[in-house]
Coordinates of C-alpha atoms and ligand atoms in Angstrom, one line a residue:
X24 CA 44.7 -190.1 -49.4
X25 CA 44.0 -187.1 -51.5
X26 CA 42.7 -187.8 -55.0
X27 CA 44.7 -185.9 -57.7
X28 CA 44.3 -185.8 -61.4
X29 CA 47.3 -184.8 -63.5
X30 CA 46.5 -184.0 -67.1
X31 CA 49.5 -184.4 -69.4
X32 CA 51.0 -186.4 -66.6
X33 CA 53.0 -188.7 -68.9
X34 CA 55.2 -185.8 -70.1
X35 CA 58.4 -184.3 -68.7
X36 CA 57.0 -182.3 -65.8
X37 CA 54.1 -184.7 -65.2
X38 CA 56.3 -187.8 -64.6
X39 CA 58.5 -185.8 -62.3
X40 CA 55.5 -184.5 -60.4
X41 CA 54.1 -188.0 -60.2
X42 CA 57.4 -189.3 -58.8
X43 CA 57.6 -186.4 -56.3
X44 CA 54.0 -186.9 -55.1
X45 CA 54.5 -190.7 -54.8
X46 CA 57.6 -190.2 -52.8
X47 CA 55.9 -187.6 -50.6
X48 CA 53.0 -190.0 -49.9
X49 CA 49.3 -189.3 -49.3
X50 CA 48.1 -189.0 -52.9
X51 CA 46.0 -191.3 -55.1
X52 CA 47.1 -190.2 -58.6
X53 CA 45.2 -190.5 -61.9
X54 CA 46.9 -189.4 -65.1
X55 CA 45.0 -188.3 -68.3
X56 CA 47.3 -188.1 -71.3
X57 CA 46.8 -188.6 -75.0
X58 CA 50.5 -189.7 -75.3
X59 CA 51.1 -187.3 -78.2
X60 CA 54.4 -186.4 -76.5
X61 CA 54.4 -188.4 -73.3
X62 CA 54.6 -192.1 -72.7
X63 CA 52.7 -194.1 -70.0
X64 CA 55.6 -196.5 -69.5
X65 CA 57.4 -193.8 -67.6
X66 CA 54.7 -193.9 -65.0
X67 CA 54.9 -197.6 -64.4
X68 CA 57.1 -197.4 -61.2
X69 CA 54.5 -195.1 -59.4
X70 CA 51.3 -197.1 -59.4
X71 CA 49.1 -194.5 -60.9
X72 CA 45.8 -195.0 -62.6
X73 CA 46.4 -194.1 -66.3
X74 CA 43.7 -193.0 -68.7
X75 CA 44.7 -192.6 -72.3
X76 CA 42.5 -189.7 -73.6
X77 CA 42.4 -186.2 -74.8
X78 CA 41.5 -183.1 -72.6
X79 CA 39.2 -182.0 -75.5
X80 CA 37.1 -185.1 -75.2
X81 CA 34.3 -184.7 -72.7
X82 CA 33.9 -188.5 -72.1
X83 CA 37.6 -188.9 -71.3
X84 CA 37.5 -185.9 -69.0
X85 CA 34.4 -187.2 -67.2
X86 CA 36.1 -190.6 -66.6
X87 CA 39.2 -188.9 -65.3
X88 CA 37.6 -186.2 -63.1
X89 CA 35.0 -188.1 -61.1
X90 CA 36.0 -188.0 -57.4
X91 CA 39.1 -185.8 -57.8
X92 CA 39.9 -183.3 -55.1
X93 CA 42.7 -181.4 -57.0
X94 CA 43.4 -181.2 -60.7
X95 CA 46.9 -180.3 -61.9
X96 CA 46.5 -179.4 -65.5
X97 CA 49.7 -179.8 -67.5
X98 CA 48.4 -181.1 -70.9
X99 CA 49.2 -178.6 -73.6
X100 CA 50.5 -177.9 -77.0
X101 CA 53.8 -176.8 -75.6
X102 CA 56.0 -175.6 -78.4
X103 CA 56.2 -171.9 -79.4
X104 CA 57.3 -172.6 -82.9
X105 CA 54.5 -175.2 -83.5
X106 CA 52.0 -172.6 -82.3
X107 CA 53.3 -170.1 -84.9
X108 CA 52.8 -172.7 -87.6
X109 CA 49.3 -173.8 -86.4
X110 CA 47.7 -171.2 -84.1
X111 CA 44.2 -172.6 -84.3
X112 CA 45.3 -176.1 -83.1
X113 CA 47.2 -174.4 -80.3
X114 CA 44.1 -172.5 -79.3
X115 CA 42.0 -175.6 -79.4
X116 CA 44.3 -177.5 -77.0
X117 CA 45.5 -174.8 -74.7
X118 CA 42.5 -172.5 -74.5
X119 CA 39.4 -174.6 -75.4
X120 CA 40.9 -177.7 -73.8
X121 CA 41.6 -175.8 -70.6
X122 CA 38.1 -174.4 -70.6
X123 CA 36.8 -177.9 -70.9
X124 CA 38.9 -179.0 -67.9
X125 CA 37.5 -176.1 -65.9
X126 CA 33.9 -176.9 -67.0
X127 CA 34.4 -180.5 -66.0
X128 CA 35.6 -179.2 -62.5
X129 CA 32.5 -177.0 -62.2
X130 CA 30.1 -179.8 -63.0
X131 CA 31.6 -182.0 -60.3
X132 CA 32.3 -179.3 -57.7
X133 CA 36.0 -180.1 -57.9
X134 CA 37.4 -177.5 -55.4
X135 CA 40.9 -176.9 -56.7
X136 CA 42.7 -176.6 -60.1
X137 CA 46.3 -175.8 -60.6
X138 CA 47.6 -175.2 -64.1
X139 CA 50.9 -174.8 -65.9
X140 CA 51.2 -171.4 -67.5
X141 CA 54.3 -169.7 -68.8
X142 CA 56.5 -166.8 -67.9
X143 CA 58.4 -165.2 -70.7
X144 CA 56.0 -166.2 -73.5
X145 CA 53.0 -164.4 -71.8
X146 CA 54.8 -161.2 -70.9
X147 CA 56.7 -160.7 -74.2
X148 CA 59.3 -157.9 -74.5
X149 CA 59.7 -156.2 -71.0
X150 CA 62.4 -155.0 -68.7
X151 CA 63.3 -157.9 -66.4
X152 CA 62.7 -159.2 -63.8
X153 CA 59.2 -159.9 -65.0
X154 CA 56.5 -160.1 -62.4
X155 CA 52.8 -161.0 -62.1
X156 CA 51.5 -157.4 -62.3
X157 CA 53.0 -156.7 -65.7
X158 CA 50.7 -156.2 -68.6
X159 CA 50.9 -159.4 -70.7
X160 CA 51.8 -158.8 -74.4
X161 CA 52.4 -162.3 -75.8
X162 CA 54.5 -162.4 -79.0
X163 CA 53.4 -165.9 -80.2
X164 CA 50.1 -167.9 -80.2
X165 CA 51.4 -170.1 -77.4
X166 CA 51.6 -167.2 -74.9
X167 CA 48.2 -165.9 -76.1
X168 CA 46.5 -169.3 -75.5
X169 CA 48.0 -169.6 -72.0
X170 CA 46.8 -166.1 -71.3
X171 CA 43.3 -167.1 -72.4
X172 CA 43.5 -170.1 -70.0
X173 CA 44.6 -167.8 -67.1
X174 CA 41.6 -165.5 -67.9
X175 CA 39.1 -168.4 -67.7
X176 CA 40.8 -169.7 -64.5
X177 CA 40.2 -166.2 -63.0
X178 CA 36.6 -166.2 -64.2
X179 CA 35.9 -169.7 -62.7
X180 CA 37.3 -168.6 -59.4
X181 CA 35.2 -165.4 -59.5
X182 CA 31.9 -166.9 -60.9
X183 CA 32.0 -170.5 -59.4
X184 CA 34.4 -170.3 -56.4
X185 CA 36.9 -172.9 -57.8
X186 CA 40.3 -172.3 -56.2
X187 CA 42.3 -171.8 -59.5
X188 CA 46.0 -171.1 -59.4
X189 CA 48.0 -170.5 -62.6
X190 CA 51.7 -171.1 -62.2
X191 CA 53.9 -169.4 -64.7
X192 CA 56.9 -171.7 -65.2
X193 CA 60.3 -170.4 -66.4
X194 CA 62.7 -172.6 -68.4
X195 CA 62.5 -176.0 -66.6
X196 CA 65.3 -178.5 -67.0
X197 CA 66.1 -181.9 -65.4
X198 CA 65.9 -185.6 -65.7
X199 CA 63.2 -187.2 -67.9
X200 CA 63.4 -184.4 -70.5
X201 CA 65.0 -186.4 -73.4
X202 CA 62.0 -185.7 -75.7
X203 CA 62.2 -181.9 -75.1
X204 CA 63.7 -179.4 -77.4
X205 CA 64.5 -176.9 -74.6
X206 CA 68.1 -175.6 -74.5
X207 CA 69.5 -177.8 -71.7
X208 CA 68.0 -181.0 -73.1
X209 CA 69.1 -180.1 -76.6
X210 CA 72.7 -179.3 -75.7
X211 CA 73.1 -182.5 -73.6
X212 CA 71.7 -184.5 -76.6
X213 CA 74.2 -182.8 -78.9
X214 CA 77.1 -183.5 -76.6
X215 CA 76.0 -187.2 -76.3
X216 CA 75.8 -187.4 -80.1
X217 CA 79.2 -185.7 -80.5
X218 CA 77.7 -182.9 -82.4
X219 CA 78.2 -179.1 -82.5
X220 CA 76.3 -176.8 -80.1
X221 CA 74.8 -173.9 -82.1
X222 CA 74.4 -170.7 -80.2
X223 CA 72.2 -168.0 -81.8
X224 CA 73.9 -164.7 -81.2
X225 CA 76.9 -164.1 -78.9
X226 CA 75.6 -166.1 -76.0
X227 CA 74.9 -163.0 -73.9
X228 CA 71.1 -163.7 -74.0
X229 CA 69.8 -164.7 -70.5
X230 CA 67.0 -166.9 -69.2
X231 CA 65.7 -168.1 -65.9
X232 CA 66.5 -171.8 -65.5
X233 CA 64.7 -173.7 -62.8
X234 CA 65.5 -177.3 -61.8
X235 CA 62.6 -179.7 -62.1
X236 CA 62.7 -180.9 -58.5
X237 CA 62.3 -177.3 -57.2
X238 CA 59.5 -176.8 -59.6
X239 CA 57.5 -179.9 -58.6
X240 CA 58.0 -179.1 -55.0
X241 CA 56.5 -175.7 -55.7
X242 CA 53.6 -177.3 -57.5
X243 CA 52.8 -179.5 -54.5
X244 CA 53.0 -176.5 -52.2
X245 CA 50.6 -174.6 -54.4
X246 CA 48.2 -177.6 -54.5
X247 CA 48.2 -177.7 -50.7
X248 CA 47.7 -174.0 -50.3
X249 CA 44.6 -171.9 -50.8
X250 CA 46.4 -169.5 -53.1
X251 CA 44.4 -168.3 -56.2
X252 CA 45.5 -166.2 -59.1
X253 CA 48.8 -166.1 -61.0
X254 CA 52.3 -167.0 -59.6
X255 CA 55.7 -167.2 -61.2
X256 CA 57.9 -170.2 -60.5
X257 CA 61.5 -169.6 -61.6
X258 CA 65.0 -169.5 -60.1
X259 CA 64.6 -165.7 -59.6
X260 CA 68.0 -164.9 -61.4
X261 CA 69.3 -164.7 -64.9
X262 CA 71.8 -167.1 -66.5
X263 CA 73.4 -166.3 -69.9
X264 CA 73.8 -169.0 -72.5
X265 CA 77.6 -168.6 -72.1
X266 CA 77.4 -169.1 -68.4
X267 CA 75.2 -172.2 -69.0
X268 CA 77.7 -173.6 -71.4
X269 CA 80.5 -173.0 -69.0
X270 CA 78.7 -175.0 -66.2
X271 CA 77.7 -177.7 -68.7
X272 CA 81.4 -178.0 -69.8
X273 CA 82.5 -178.5 -66.2
X274 CA 79.7 -181.0 -65.5
X275 CA 80.6 -183.2 -68.6
X276 CA 84.3 -182.7 -67.9
X277 CA 85.0 -181.0 -71.2
X278 CA 86.8 -177.7 -71.9
X279 CA 86.6 -178.3 -75.7
X280 CA 82.9 -178.4 -76.4
X281 CA 82.4 -177.6 -80.1
X282 CA 80.4 -174.4 -79.9
X283 CA 79.3 -172.5 -83.1
X284 CA 78.0 -169.0 -82.9
X285 CA 75.4 -167.9 -85.5
X286 CA 73.3 -164.8 -86.0
X287 CA 70.7 -163.8 -83.4
X288 CA 67.2 -165.2 -84.3
X289 CA 64.7 -162.6 -85.3
X290 CA 62.1 -161.9 -82.6
X291 CA 64.0 -163.6 -79.8
X292 CA 63.9 -161.9 -76.4
X293 CA 67.4 -161.0 -75.3
X294 CA 67.3 -161.1 -71.5
X295 CA 64.5 -162.3 -69.2
X296 CA 64.1 -163.7 -65.7
X297 CA 61.4 -163.6 -63.1
X298 CA 60.7 -162.3 -59.7
X299 CA 59.4 -165.1 -57.4
X300 CA 58.6 -163.3 -54.2
X301 CA 54.8 -163.7 -54.6
X302 CA 55.0 -167.5 -54.8
X303 CA 57.4 -167.5 -51.8
X304 CA 55.1 -165.5 -49.7
X305 CA 51.9 -167.3 -50.7
X306 CA 52.9 -171.0 -50.4
X307 CA 56.6 -171.1 -49.4
X308 CA 58.0 -171.7 -52.9
X309 CA 61.8 -172.1 -52.2
X310 CA 64.0 -173.1 -55.1
X311 CA 67.2 -174.4 -53.5
X312 CA 69.1 -176.3 -56.2
X313 CA 72.2 -174.6 -57.7
X314 CA 72.6 -174.6 -61.5
X315 CA 75.7 -176.8 -61.2
X316 CA 73.9 -179.4 -59.0
X317 CA 70.9 -179.4 -61.2
X318 CA 72.9 -179.8 -64.4
X319 CA 75.0 -182.6 -62.8
X320 CA 71.8 -184.6 -61.9
X321 CA 70.4 -183.9 -65.3
X322 CA 73.6 -185.1 -67.1
X323 CA 73.8 -188.2 -64.9
X324 CA 70.3 -189.1 -66.1
X325 CA 71.0 -188.4 -69.8
X326 CA 74.2 -190.4 -69.6
X327 CA 72.5 -193.4 -67.9
X328 CA 69.6 -193.4 -70.3
Ligands
NAD402 N1 59.1 -177.5 -69.7 C1 59.1 -176.2 -69.6 O1 60.2 -175.5 -69.5 C2 57.8 -175.4 -69.5 C3 57.9 -174.0 -69.3 C4 56.7 -173.3 -69.2 C5 55.5 -174.0 -69.2 N2 55.4 -175.3 -69.4 C6 54.1 -176.0 -69.4 O2 54.1 -177.1 -68.5 C7 53.3 -178.1 -69.0 C8 54.0 -179.4 -69.1 O3 55.1 -179.3 -70.0 P1 56.2 -180.4 -70.3 O4 57.5 -179.7 -70.4 O5 56.0 -181.5 -69.3 O6 55.7 -180.9 -71.8 P2 55.5 -182.4 -72.3 O7 55.3 -182.2 -73.8 O8 56.6 -183.3 -71.9 O9 54.2 -182.8 -71.6 C9 52.9 -182.5 -72.0 C10 52.0 -183.7 -71.9 O10 50.7 -183.4 -72.3 C11 50.2 -184.4 -73.2 N3 49.2 -183.8 -74.0 C12 49.4 -182.9 -75.0 N4 48.2 -182.6 -75.6 C13 47.2 -183.3 -74.9 C14 45.8 -183.4 -75.0 N5 45.1 -182.7 -75.9 N6 45.2 -184.2 -74.2 C15 45.8 -185.0 -73.2 N7 47.2 -184.9 -73.1 C16 47.9 -184.1 -73.9 C17 51.4 -184.9 -73.9 O11 51.3 -186.2 -74.4 C18 52.5 -184.8 -72.8 O12 52.6 -186.1 -72.1 C19 52.7 -177.6 -70.3 O13 51.4 -177.0 -70.1 C20 53.7 -176.5 -70.7 O14 53.1 -175.5 -71.6 C21 56.6 -176.0 -69.5

């Protein structure tokens, strides 16, 4: 059994990763989460060791990190708008908190650390597809704090030999995302509540949507590899909001979804998606789920909930 610590493991991606690792077998999983967004009850089926605590608290980190062989660091202040309202708090959790996780790894000779970074929010305005060699110009504190984390990860590989791998996630959607404000979760919740779907702009803006099961498979592959540095995990292709709404309509069996178009939001990036060949070559990342299959499984989960 390999000992794995997942910080933020009670959240959307963490619970899905836990379920994936438990189904795969061979992992003894500990989760450290302060439950500010997540909920330990979602981990009950998977027999994990749960520690309620904060990544900024050295004692909680010490309790969680002893004996671990891999750390998957997901805990973060994840919302771009919140980071604009409170940049110092965002820095404390995402930059200082991540540095504390790295420091706890260094003190215990933990050999490997994988962390969740972000695609679009780090790069800012750039001609897509975005890739790892682009100069990062974050437009919000959230992207800046993740970039700081990536910098420290690189330094802890260089100075202390920890195998650090930062994974830049695109827009992740899927089951267990009810608490999220991301576009797919938001639209499905609006549909369930019989409310209007507001689109900012004309719906031509494009994003890279990756199904959660493809993401967590990629995270496990990265854990098992020796890859260090920065890797993008996305679908590798753009989907416009109008295309997304079209597929969502078919999935929920509606041609009459109440969609309202409003003005573009200031500062919003118009089109972005990412190039994924580096992750494919380094650890066999291979997203296989079509948008319609992924949305169907997501809708089934939202409906059953
Ligand atoms: N969901 C996406 O589309 C997406 C895209 C890019 C990057 N990411 C990154 O992936 C990671 C996981 O995101 P998610 O979508 O699962 O979000 P989430 O909010 O569902 O999960 C984050 C978890 O971290 C916990 N947490 C927050 N602050 C903490 C702290 N100080 N100490 C301990 N636990 C803390 C929360 O309680 C929650 O369970 C984050 O780092 C996020 O920035 C997510």
